[in-house]
Amino acid sequence: MDDKIMQLKKWIDESDNVVFFGGAGVSTESGIPDFRSVDGLYNQKWKYPPETILSHSFFVKYPEEYYRFHREKLVIDGVKPNAAHLKLAELEQAGKLRAVVTQNIDGLHQAAGSKKVLELHGSILRSYCSACGRPYPADKMNRGEGVPRCACGGVIRPDIVLYEEPLDDAVVSEAIRVISGAEVLIIGGTSLNVYPAAGLINYYRGNKLALVNLSETPYDDEADLVIHEKIGKVFSQL
Ligand code: CNA
């Protein structure tokens, strides 16, 4: 086993206060493209950049176009948790991992069995009416064609945080609490480019910060351990 992976394993073995903070790279090995890798959504051809389509003003103005993108690019059939999701659930079950803080909206941590999952950007597995707030099963939004509408006439929207929208205060506060109290913080599969989520790292006060990401990130110099490998491959060895 690689020395760095061995080091990370030792930190985890010796701790009961590990926190994981992750992003889209955690799910690429499940077949969900991320945003910024070469085959990520930002490098695929689309009429508007994903950042524009996934913004509040775009959703309000062009819901039809938004839903075309949503169903084609965000909803992927048959995806399953990979070795990283499964290991994190196992570590929580073993009393070692306190929480998963994720920027992902795919629900795969819960599918793997994780209980404490702080979804900073919400989930495409939940939806509600943008006019009256009534919740709807996600299938009405994720399947079919056109713009899904509520009985009141309002547009049904995903329970995700679109660009231009604020994060949920309660979720952010809890994420700050667990990260600032963590002994070991593992950050994985995130380019650490999307704020305010990426800024959460600054709340960590310990000296066991591990970064597991395929490409370099702006925080590599601040980490105590940096592993540039696939997260599923790394976690299956922990
Ligand atoms: P990003 O900016 O696309 O960065 C992903 C990072 O993961 C890149 O630095 C990659 O090098 C790295 N990476 C890709 N595959 C792997 C792998 N197998 N192992 C290790 N590292 C890998 O994504 P971020 O999460 O940083 O950006 C935040 C956005 C992306 C959030 O708003 C998410 O909602 C959004 N997003 C989520 C999903 C999802 O829910 N699965 C998919 C695509 C985008």
PDB file of C-alpha atoms and ligand atoms in Angstrom:
ATOM      1  CA  MET A   1       0.000   0.000   0.000  1.00  0.00           C
ATOM      2  CA  ASP A   2       1.152   3.506  -0.857  1.00  0.00           C
ATOM      3  CA  ASP A   3       2.736   5.364   2.122  1.00  0.00           C
ATOM      4  CA  LYS A   4       0.268   8.223   1.950  1.00  0.00           C
ATOM      5  CA  ILE A   5      -2.747   5.916   1.954  1.00  0.00           C
ATOM      6  CA  MET A   6      -1.188   4.044   4.881  1.00  0.00           C
ATOM      7  CA  GLN A   7      -0.831   7.353   6.748  1.00  0.00           C
ATOM      8  CA  LEU A   8      -4.472   8.226   6.117  1.00  0.00           C
ATOM      9  CA  LYS A   9      -5.558   4.770   7.254  1.00  0.00           C
ATOM     10  CA  LYS A  10      -3.578   5.219  10.488  1.00  0.00           C
ATOM     11  CA  TRP A  11      -5.240   8.566  11.205  1.00  0.00           C
ATOM     12  CA  ILE A  12      -8.670   7.004  10.680  1.00  0.00           C
ATOM     13  CA  ASP A  13      -7.867   3.869  12.692  1.00  0.00           C
ATOM     14  CA  GLU A  14      -6.785   6.019  15.653  1.00  0.00           C
ATOM     15  CA  SER A  15      -9.716   8.456  15.598  1.00  0.00           C
ATOM     16  CA  ASP A  16     -13.403   8.492  16.432  1.00  0.00           C
ATOM     17  CA  ASN A  17     -13.847  12.021  15.117  1.00  0.00           C
ATOM     18  CA  VAL A  18     -13.372  11.960  11.370  1.00  0.00           C
ATOM     19  CA  VAL A  19     -15.355  14.278   9.102  1.00  0.00           C
ATOM     20  CA  PHE A  20     -15.569  14.009   5.316  1.00  0.00           C
ATOM     21  CA  PHE A  21     -16.126  16.972   3.030  1.00  0.00           C
ATOM     22  CA  GLY A  22     -16.679  16.110  -0.620  1.00  0.00           C
ATOM     23  CA  GLY A  23     -17.851  17.103  -4.053  1.00  0.00           C
ATOM     24  CA  ALA A  24     -18.710  15.864  -7.515  1.00  0.00           C
ATOM     25  CA  GLY A  25     -15.501  13.816  -7.834  1.00  0.00           C
ATOM     26  CA  VAL A  26     -16.861  11.401  -5.224  1.00  0.00           C
ATOM     27  CA  SER A  27     -19.547  10.318  -7.690  1.00  0.00           C
ATOM     28  CA  THR A  28     -17.636  10.201 -10.994  1.00  0.00           C
ATOM     29  CA  GLU A  29     -16.725   6.557 -10.378  1.00  0.00           C
ATOM     30  CA  SER A  30     -20.486   5.914 -10.106  1.00  0.00           C
ATOM     31  CA  GLY A  31     -20.910   7.325 -13.622  1.00  0.00           C
ATOM     32  CA  ILE A  32     -22.013  10.879 -12.804  1.00  0.00           C
ATOM     33  CA  PRO A  33     -19.848  13.487 -14.565  1.00  0.00           C
ATOM     34  CA  ASP A  34     -18.434  16.318 -12.463  1.00  0.00           C
ATOM     35  CA  PHE A  35     -18.261  19.955 -13.597  1.00  0.00           C
ATOM     36  CA  ARG A  36     -14.599  20.746 -14.122  1.00  0.00           C
ATOM     37  CA  SER A  37     -12.803  17.569 -15.265  1.00  0.00           C
ATOM     38  CA  VAL A  38     -12.022  17.245 -19.003  1.00  0.00           C
ATOM     39  CA  ASP A  39     -15.115  15.110 -19.545  1.00  0.00           C
ATOM     40  CA  GLY A  40     -17.082  17.134 -16.970  1.00  0.00           C
ATOM     41  CA  LEU A  41     -20.204  19.116 -17.770  1.00  0.00           C
ATOM     42  CA  TYR A  42     -18.307  22.375 -18.269  1.00  0.00           C
ATOM     43  CA  ASN A  43     -16.461  20.873 -21.194  1.00  0.00           C
ATOM     44  CA  GLN A  44     -19.500  19.428 -22.942  1.00  0.00           C
ATOM     45  CA  LYS A  45     -21.330  21.311 -25.647  1.00  0.00           C
ATOM     46  CA  TRP A  46     -24.570  22.951 -24.572  1.00  0.00           C
ATOM     47  CA  LYS A  47     -26.357  26.107 -25.657  1.00  0.00           C
ATOM     48  CA  TYR A  48     -25.578  27.904 -22.377  1.00  0.00           C
ATOM     49  CA  PRO A  49     -22.837  27.180 -19.826  1.00  0.00           C
ATOM     50  CA  PRO A  50     -24.068  24.911 -16.991  1.00  0.00           C
ATOM     51  CA  GLU A  51     -23.400  27.671 -14.471  1.00  0.00           C
ATOM     52  CA  THR A  52     -25.938  29.843 -16.338  1.00  0.00           C
ATOM     53  CA  ILE A  53     -28.561  27.133 -16.710  1.00  0.00           C
ATOM     54  CA  LEU A  54     -28.217  26.203 -13.053  1.00  0.00           C
ATOM     55  CA  SER A  55     -28.877  29.743 -11.874  1.00  0.00           C
ATOM     56  CA  HIS A  56     -31.976  31.108 -10.198  1.00  0.00           C
ATOM     57  CA  SER A  57     -32.658  33.770 -12.817  1.00  0.00           C
ATOM     58  CA  PHE A  58     -32.337  31.269 -15.687  1.00  0.00           C
ATOM     59  CA  PHE A  59     -34.690  28.818 -13.959  1.00  0.00           C
ATOM     60  CA  VAL A  60     -37.320  31.524 -13.505  1.00  0.00           C
ATOM     61  CA  LYS A  61     -36.971  32.848 -17.057  1.00  0.00           C
ATOM     62  CA  TYR A  62     -36.490  29.618 -19.041  1.00  0.00           C
ATOM     63  CA  PRO A  63     -37.874  26.724 -16.951  1.00  0.00           C
ATOM     64  CA  GLU A  64     -38.383  24.619 -20.092  1.00  0.00           C
ATOM     65  CA  GLU A  65     -34.702  24.845 -21.065  1.00  0.00           C
ATOM     66  CA  TYR A  66     -33.668  24.286 -17.445  1.00  0.00           C
ATOM     67  CA  TYR A  67     -35.677  21.050 -17.290  1.00  0.00           C
ATOM     68  CA  ARG A  68     -34.225  19.789 -20.555  1.00  0.00           C
ATOM     69  CA  PHE A  69     -30.753  20.122 -19.045  1.00  0.00           C
ATOM     70  CA  HIS A  70     -31.853  18.805 -15.641  1.00  0.00           C
ATOM     71  CA  ARG A  71     -33.306  15.588 -17.074  1.00  0.00           C
ATOM     72  CA  GLU A  72     -30.540  15.014 -19.568  1.00  0.00           C
ATOM     73  CA  LYS A  73     -27.523  15.896 -17.433  1.00  0.00           C
ATOM     74  CA  LEU A  74     -28.396  15.754 -13.739  1.00  0.00           C
ATOM     75  CA  VAL A  75     -30.672  12.722 -13.637  1.00  0.00           C
ATOM     76  CA  ILE A  76     -28.753   9.578 -14.516  1.00  0.00           C
ATOM     77  CA  ASP A  77     -30.511   6.243 -14.366  1.00  0.00           C
ATOM     78  CA  GLY A  78     -29.167   3.253 -12.501  1.00  0.00           C
ATOM     79  CA  VAL A  79     -26.331   4.955 -10.627  1.00  0.00           C
ATOM     80  CA  LYS A  80     -25.058   3.162  -7.560  1.00  0.00           C
ATOM     81  CA  PRO A  81     -22.785   4.184  -4.660  1.00  0.00           C
ATOM     82  CA  ASN A  82     -19.109   3.369  -5.243  1.00  0.00           C
ATOM     83  CA  ALA A  83     -16.319   2.261  -2.907  1.00  0.00           C
ATOM     84  CA  ALA A  84     -15.912   5.785  -1.471  1.00  0.00           C
ATOM     85  CA  HIS A  85     -19.587   6.182  -0.538  1.00  0.00           C
ATOM     86  CA  LEU A  86     -19.672   2.666   0.917  1.00  0.00           C
ATOM     87  CA  LYS A  87     -16.517   3.094   3.003  1.00  0.00           C
ATOM     88  CA  LEU A  88     -17.803   6.375   4.449  1.00  0.00           C
ATOM     89  CA  ALA A  89     -21.061   4.684   5.493  1.00  0.00           C
ATOM     90  CA  GLU A  90     -19.058   1.852   7.044  1.00  0.00           C
ATOM     91  CA  LEU A  91     -16.866   4.297   9.003  1.00  0.00           C
ATOM     92  CA  GLU A  92     -19.942   6.045  10.384  1.00  0.00           C
ATOM     93  CA  GLN A  93     -21.453   2.706  11.384  1.00  0.00           C
ATOM     94  CA  ALA A  94     -18.180   1.846  13.162  1.00  0.00           C
ATOM     95  CA  GLY A  95     -18.413   5.062  15.204  1.00  0.00           C
ATOM     96  CA  LYS A  96     -15.423   6.716  13.531  1.00  0.00           C
ATOM     97  CA  LEU A  97     -16.990   9.173  11.108  1.00  0.00           C
ATOM     98  CA  ARG A  98     -19.147  11.965  12.563  1.00  0.00           C
ATOM     99  CA  ALA A  99     -20.575  13.415   9.339  1.00  0.00           C
ATOM    100  CA  VAL A 100     -20.396  13.676   5.579  1.00  0.00           C
ATOM    101  CA  VAL A 101     -20.583  17.253   4.340  1.00  0.00           C
ATOM    102  CA  THR A 102     -21.286  17.193   0.615  1.00  0.00           C
ATOM    103  CA  GLN A 103     -21.730  19.574  -2.281  1.00  0.00           C
ATOM    104  CA  ASN A 104     -23.341  16.739  -4.237  1.00  0.00           C
ATOM    105  CA  ILE A 105     -27.018  16.636  -5.073  1.00  0.00           C
ATOM    106  CA  ASP A 106     -27.251  12.978  -6.088  1.00  0.00           C
ATOM    107  CA  GLY A 107     -28.267  11.272  -2.828  1.00  0.00           C
ATOM    108  CA  LEU A 108     -25.602   8.558  -3.209  1.00  0.00           C
ATOM    109  CA  HIS A 109     -24.224   8.889   0.343  1.00  0.00           C
ATOM    110  CA  GLN A 110     -27.666   8.088   1.760  1.00  0.00           C
ATOM    111  CA  ALA A 111     -28.054   5.268  -0.780  1.00  0.00           C
ATOM    112  CA  ALA A 112     -24.815   3.822   0.606  1.00  0.00           C
ATOM    113  CA  GLY A 113     -26.235   3.934   4.135  1.00  0.00           C
ATOM    114  CA  SER A 114     -24.752   7.152   5.557  1.00  0.00           C
ATOM    115  CA  LYS A 115     -27.083   8.739   8.102  1.00  0.00           C
ATOM    116  CA  LYS A 116     -25.549  12.101   8.903  1.00  0.00           C
ATOM    117  CA  VAL A 117     -25.227  13.769   5.509  1.00  0.00           C
ATOM    118  CA  LEU A 118     -25.146  17.551   5.334  1.00  0.00           C
ATOM    119  CA  GLU A 119     -26.212  18.453   1.810  1.00  0.00           C
ATOM    120  CA  LEU A 120     -24.900  21.971   1.239  1.00  0.00           C
ATOM    121  CA  HIS A 121     -26.480  22.186  -2.214  1.00  0.00           C
ATOM    122  CA  GLY A 122     -29.638  20.150  -1.597  1.00  0.00           C
ATOM    123  CA  SER A 123     -30.794  17.099  -3.535  1.00  0.00           C
ATOM    124  CA  ILE A 124     -32.404  16.261  -6.863  1.00  0.00           C
ATOM    125  CA  LEU A 125     -34.308  13.553  -5.009  1.00  0.00           C
ATOM    126  CA  ARG A 126     -36.590  16.208  -3.486  1.00  0.00           C
ATOM    127  CA  SER A 127     -38.778  18.860  -5.109  1.00  0.00           C
ATOM    128  CA  TYR A 128     -41.388  21.405  -4.139  1.00  0.00           C
ATOM    129  CA  CYS A 129     -43.665  24.054  -5.644  1.00  0.00           C
ATOM    130  CA  SER A 130     -41.864  27.358  -6.071  1.00  0.00           C
ATOM    131  CA  ALA A 131     -45.147  29.212  -5.474  1.00  0.00           C
ATOM    132  CA  CYS A 132     -46.844  27.471  -2.518  1.00  0.00           C
ATOM    133  CA  GLY A 133     -44.034  25.273  -1.175  1.00  0.00           C
ATOM    134  CA  ARG A 134     -45.968  21.977  -1.453  1.00  0.00           C
ATOM    135  CA  PRO A 135     -43.530  19.041  -1.655  1.00  0.00           C
ATOM    136  CA  TYR A 136     -43.725  16.658  -4.628  1.00  0.00           C
ATOM    137  CA  PRO A 137     -42.186  13.258  -5.329  1.00  0.00           C
ATOM    138  CA  ALA A 138     -38.985  13.782  -7.312  1.00  0.00           C
ATOM    139  CA  ASP A 139     -40.199  11.572 -10.161  1.00  0.00           C
ATOM    140  CA  LYS A 140     -42.674  14.221 -11.313  1.00  0.00           C
ATOM    141  CA  MET A 141     -39.708  16.551 -11.845  1.00  0.00           C
ATOM    142  CA  ASN A 142     -37.002  14.112 -12.916  1.00  0.00           C
ATOM    143  CA  ARG A 143     -39.055  12.180 -15.509  1.00  0.00           C
ATOM    144  CA  GLY A 144     -41.345  13.152 -18.353  1.00  0.00           C
ATOM    145  CA  GLU A 145     -41.285  16.282 -20.453  1.00  0.00           C
ATOM    146  CA  GLY A 146     -41.942  19.981 -20.108  1.00  0.00           C
ATOM    147  CA  VAL A 147     -42.194  22.021 -16.951  1.00  0.00           C
ATOM    148  CA  PRO A 148     -43.724  20.164 -13.982  1.00  0.00           C
ATOM    149  CA  ARG A 149     -46.481  22.161 -12.318  1.00  0.00           C
ATOM    150  CA  CYS A 150     -48.192  22.137  -8.957  1.00  0.00           C
ATOM    151  CA  ALA A 151     -51.975  21.884  -8.497  1.00  0.00           C
ATOM    152  CA  CYS A 152     -51.817  25.626  -7.664  1.00  0.00           C
ATOM    153  CA  GLY A 153     -50.241  26.364 -11.072  1.00  0.00           C
ATOM    154  CA  GLY A 154     -46.790  27.150  -9.693  1.00  0.00           C
ATOM    155  CA  VAL A 155     -43.632  25.665 -11.200  1.00  0.00           C
ATOM    156  CA  ILE A 156     -42.242  22.683  -9.304  1.00  0.00           C
ATOM    157  CA  ARG A 157     -38.550  23.134  -8.626  1.00  0.00           C
ATOM    158  CA  PRO A 158     -35.747  20.903  -7.405  1.00  0.00           C
ATOM    159  CA  ASP A 159     -34.719  21.236  -3.771  1.00  0.00           C
ATOM    160  CA  ILE A 160     -31.217  22.230  -4.845  1.00  0.00           C
ATOM    161  CA  VAL A 161     -29.354  25.466  -4.306  1.00  0.00           C
ATOM    162  CA  LEU A 162     -29.119  27.161  -7.691  1.00  0.00           C
ATOM    163  CA  TYR A 163     -26.400  29.710  -8.426  1.00  0.00           C
ATOM    164  CA  GLU A 164     -27.458  33.135  -7.054  1.00  0.00           C
ATOM    165  CA  GLU A 165     -29.317  31.428  -4.189  1.00  0.00           C
ATOM    166  CA  PRO A 166     -28.098  31.327  -0.587  1.00  0.00           C
ATOM    167  CA  LEU A 167     -27.203  28.098   1.191  1.00  0.00           C
ATOM    168  CA  ASP A 168     -29.441  26.875   4.003  1.00  0.00           C
ATOM    169  CA  ASP A 169     -28.270  28.514   7.254  1.00  0.00           C
ATOM    170  CA  ALA A 170     -28.994  25.495   9.451  1.00  0.00           C
ATOM    171  CA  VAL A 171     -27.024  23.134   7.169  1.00  0.00           C
ATOM    172  CA  VAL A 172     -24.078  25.529   6.975  1.00  0.00           C
ATOM    173  CA  SER A 173     -24.015  26.062  10.772  1.00  0.00           C
ATOM    174  CA  GLU A 174     -23.987  22.322  11.388  1.00  0.00           C
ATOM    175  CA  ALA A 175     -21.247  21.848   8.765  1.00  0.00           C
ATOM    176  CA  ILE A 176     -19.138  24.509  10.498  1.00  0.00           C
ATOM    177  CA  ARG A 177     -19.738  22.835  13.864  1.00  0.00           C
ATOM    178  CA  VAL A 178     -18.620  19.376  12.723  1.00  0.00           C
ATOM    179  CA  ILE A 179     -15.664  20.628  10.662  1.00  0.00           C
ATOM    180  CA  SER A 180     -14.351  22.932  13.369  1.00  0.00           C
ATOM    181  CA  GLY A 181     -14.569  20.108  15.927  1.00  0.00           C
ATOM    182  CA  ALA A 182     -13.083  17.383  13.706  1.00  0.00           C
ATOM    183  CA  GLU A 183      -9.830  15.632  14.552  1.00  0.00           C
ATOM    184  CA  VAL A 184      -9.317  14.267  11.023  1.00  0.00           C
ATOM    185  CA  LEU A 185     -10.789  16.107   8.055  1.00  0.00           C
ATOM    186  CA  ILE A 186     -10.802  14.292   4.728  1.00  0.00           C
ATOM    187  CA  ILE A 187     -11.610  16.421   1.713  1.00  0.00           C
ATOM    188  CA  GLY A 188     -12.272  14.517  -1.474  1.00  0.00           C
ATOM    189  CA  GLY A 189     -13.404  14.883  -5.071  1.00  0.00           C
ATOM    190  CA  THR A 190     -13.807  18.622  -5.091  1.00  0.00           C
ATOM    191  CA  SER A 191     -12.009  21.315  -7.057  1.00  0.00           C
ATOM    192  CA  LEU A 192     -12.625  23.672  -4.095  1.00  0.00           C
ATOM    193  CA  ASN A 193     -13.686  26.352  -6.534  1.00  0.00           C
ATOM    194  CA  VAL A 194     -17.308  26.846  -5.561  1.00  0.00           C
ATOM    195  CA  TYR A 195     -17.938  29.304  -2.747  1.00  0.00           C
ATOM    196  CA  PRO A 196     -19.161  29.616  -0.042  1.00  0.00           C
ATOM    197  CA  ALA A 197     -18.896  25.808   0.273  1.00  0.00           C
ATOM    198  CA  ALA A 198     -15.117  25.687  -0.364  1.00  0.00           C
ATOM    199  CA  GLY A 199     -14.535  28.266   2.387  1.00  0.00           C
ATOM    200  CA  LEU A 200     -15.734  25.762   5.004  1.00  0.00           C
ATOM    201  CA  ILE A 201     -12.229  24.283   5.072  1.00  0.00           C
ATOM    202  CA  ASN A 202     -11.044  27.383   6.873  1.00  0.00           C
ATOM    203  CA  TYR A 203     -13.000  26.305   9.954  1.00  0.00           C
ATOM    204  CA  TYR A 204     -10.856  23.210  10.457  1.00  0.00           C
ATOM    205  CA  ARG A 205      -8.462  23.635  13.392  1.00  0.00           C
ATOM    206  CA  GLY A 206      -6.681  20.287  13.523  1.00  0.00           C
ATOM    207  CA  ASN A 207      -3.463  19.007  11.990  1.00  0.00           C
ATOM    208  CA  LYS A 208      -4.764  15.986  10.087  1.00  0.00           C
ATOM    209  CA  LEU A 209      -6.193  17.445   6.918  1.00  0.00           C
ATOM    210  CA  ALA A 210      -6.139  14.956   4.040  1.00  0.00           C
ATOM    211  CA  LEU A 211      -6.974  15.968   0.479  1.00  0.00           C
ATOM    212  CA  VAL A 212      -7.869  13.191  -1.948  1.00  0.00           C
ATOM    213  CA  ASN A 213      -8.446  14.647  -5.405  1.00  0.00           C
ATOM    214  CA  LEU A 214      -7.440  13.684  -8.922  1.00  0.00           C
ATOM    215  CA  SER A 215      -6.261  17.172  -9.856  1.00  0.00           C
ATOM    216  CA  GLU A 216      -4.533  19.893  -7.858  1.00  0.00           C
ATOM    217  CA  THR A 217      -6.650  22.276  -5.784  1.00  0.00           C
ATOM    218  CA  PRO A 218      -6.002  25.788  -4.446  1.00  0.00           C
ATOM    219  CA  TYR A 219      -5.744  24.223  -0.963  1.00  0.00           C
ATOM    220  CA  ASP A 220      -3.059  21.587  -1.655  1.00  0.00           C
ATOM    221  CA  ASP A 221      -0.422  23.623   0.181  1.00  0.00           C
ATOM    222  CA  GLU A 222      -2.569  23.814   3.311  1.00  0.00           C
ATOM    223  CA  ALA A 223      -3.216  20.081   3.589  1.00  0.00           C
ATOM    224  CA  ASP A 224      -1.153  17.760   5.808  1.00  0.00           C
ATOM    225  CA  LEU A 225      -1.548  14.945   3.291  1.00  0.00           C
ATOM    226  CA  VAL A 226      -2.318  15.222  -0.435  1.00  0.00           C
ATOM    227  CA  ILE A 227      -3.254  12.204  -2.541  1.00  0.00           C
ATOM    228  CA  HIS A 228      -3.829  12.774  -6.271  1.00  0.00           C
ATOM    229  CA  GLU A 229      -5.652   9.556  -7.061  1.00  0.00           C
ATOM    230  CA  LYS A 230      -9.153   8.285  -7.669  1.00  0.00           C
ATOM    231  CA  ILE A 231     -11.076   8.444  -4.434  1.00  0.00           C
ATOM    232  CA  GLY A 232     -12.797   5.075  -4.913  1.00  0.00           C
ATOM    233  CA  LYS A 233      -9.425   3.414  -5.383  1.00  0.00           C
ATOM    234  CA  VAL A 234      -8.025   5.126  -2.263  1.00  0.00           C
ATOM    235  CA  PHE A 235     -11.040   4.415  -0.053  1.00  0.00           C
ATOM    236  CA  SER A 236     -11.188   0.763  -1.011  1.00  0.00           C
ATOM    237  CA  GLN A 237      -7.755   0.430   0.634  1.00  0.00           C
ATOM    238  CA  LEU A 238      -8.682   2.146   3.918  1.00  0.00           C
TER     239      LEU A 238
HETATM  240  P1  CNA B   1     -15.976  20.091  -9.619  1.00  0.00           P
HETATM  241  O1  CNA B   1     -15.632  21.533  -9.612  1.00  0.00           O
HETATM  242  O2  CNA B   1     -16.487  19.478 -10.869  1.00  0.00           O
HETATM  243  O3  CNA B   1     -14.653  19.321  -9.161  1.00  0.00           O
HETATM  244  C1  CNA B   1     -14.582  17.938  -9.098  1.00  0.00           C
HETATM  245  C2  CNA B   1     -13.175  17.558  -8.685  1.00  0.00           C
HETATM  246  O4  CNA B   1     -13.150  16.172  -8.449  1.00  0.00           O
HETATM  247  C3  CNA B   1     -12.100  17.867  -9.735  1.00  0.00           C
HETATM  248  O5  CNA B   1     -11.061  18.598  -9.127  1.00  0.00           O
HETATM  249  C4  CNA B   1     -11.623  16.487 -10.194  1.00  0.00           C
HETATM  250  O6  CNA B   1     -10.237  16.444 -10.436  1.00  0.00           O
HETATM  251  C5  CNA B   1     -11.967  15.631  -9.022  1.00  0.00           C
HETATM  252  N1  CNA B   1     -12.306  14.247  -9.352  1.00  0.00           N
HETATM  253  C6  CNA B   1     -13.055  13.792 -10.391  1.00  0.00           C
HETATM  254  N2  CNA B   1     -13.177  12.459 -10.312  1.00  0.00           N
HETATM  255  C7  CNA B   1     -12.476  12.074  -9.221  1.00  0.00           C
HETATM  256  C8  CNA B   1     -12.223  10.815  -8.605  1.00  0.00           C
HETATM  257  N3  CNA B   1     -12.705   9.681  -9.105  1.00  0.00           N
HETATM  258  N4  CNA B   1     -11.475  10.792  -7.474  1.00  0.00           N
HETATM  259  C9  CNA B   1     -10.962  11.938  -6.957  1.00  0.00           C
HETATM  260  N5  CNA B   1     -11.164  13.150  -7.499  1.00  0.00           N
HETATM  261  C10 CNA B   1     -11.925  13.208  -8.604  1.00  0.00           C
HETATM  262  O7  CNA B   1     -17.017  19.728  -8.478  1.00  0.00           O
HETATM  263  P2  CNA B   1     -17.173  20.359  -7.026  1.00  0.00           P
HETATM  264  O8  CNA B   1     -17.981  19.403  -6.257  1.00  0.00           O
HETATM  265  O9  CNA B   1     -15.910  20.849  -6.476  1.00  0.00           O
HETATM  266  O10 CNA B   1     -18.056  21.653  -7.382  1.00  0.00           O
HETATM  267  C11 CNA B   1     -19.116  21.885  -6.705  1.00  0.00           C
HETATM  268  C12 CNA B   1     -20.397  21.808  -7.545  1.00  0.00           C
HETATM  269  C13 CNA B   1     -20.489  20.653  -8.493  1.00  0.00           C
HETATM  270  C14 CNA B   1     -21.506  21.590  -6.595  1.00  0.00           C
HETATM  271  O11 CNA B   1     -22.373  22.658  -6.684  1.00  0.00           O
HETATM  272  C15 CNA B   1     -22.208  20.304  -6.999  1.00  0.00           C
HETATM  273  O12 CNA B   1     -23.583  20.391  -6.770  1.00  0.00           O
HETATM  274  C16 CNA B   1     -21.929  20.160  -8.422  1.00  0.00           C
HETATM  275  N6  CNA B   1     -22.058  18.825  -9.025  1.00  0.00           N
HETATM  276  C17 CNA B   1     -22.565  17.774  -8.315  1.00  0.00           C
HETATM  277  C18 CNA B   1     -22.688  16.540  -8.904  1.00  0.00           C
HETATM  278  C19 CNA B   1     -23.254  15.391  -8.100  1.00  0.00           C
HETATM  279  O13 CNA B   1     -24.126  15.595  -7.266  1.00  0.00           O
HETATM  280  N7  CNA B   1     -22.757  14.167  -8.310  1.00  0.00           N
HETATM  281  C20 CNA B   1     -22.273  16.342 -10.220  1.00  0.00           C
HETATM  282  C21 CNA B   1     -21.771  17.455 -10.936  1.00  0.00           C
HETATM  283  C22 CNA B   1     -21.661  18.680 -10.309  1.00  0.00           C
END
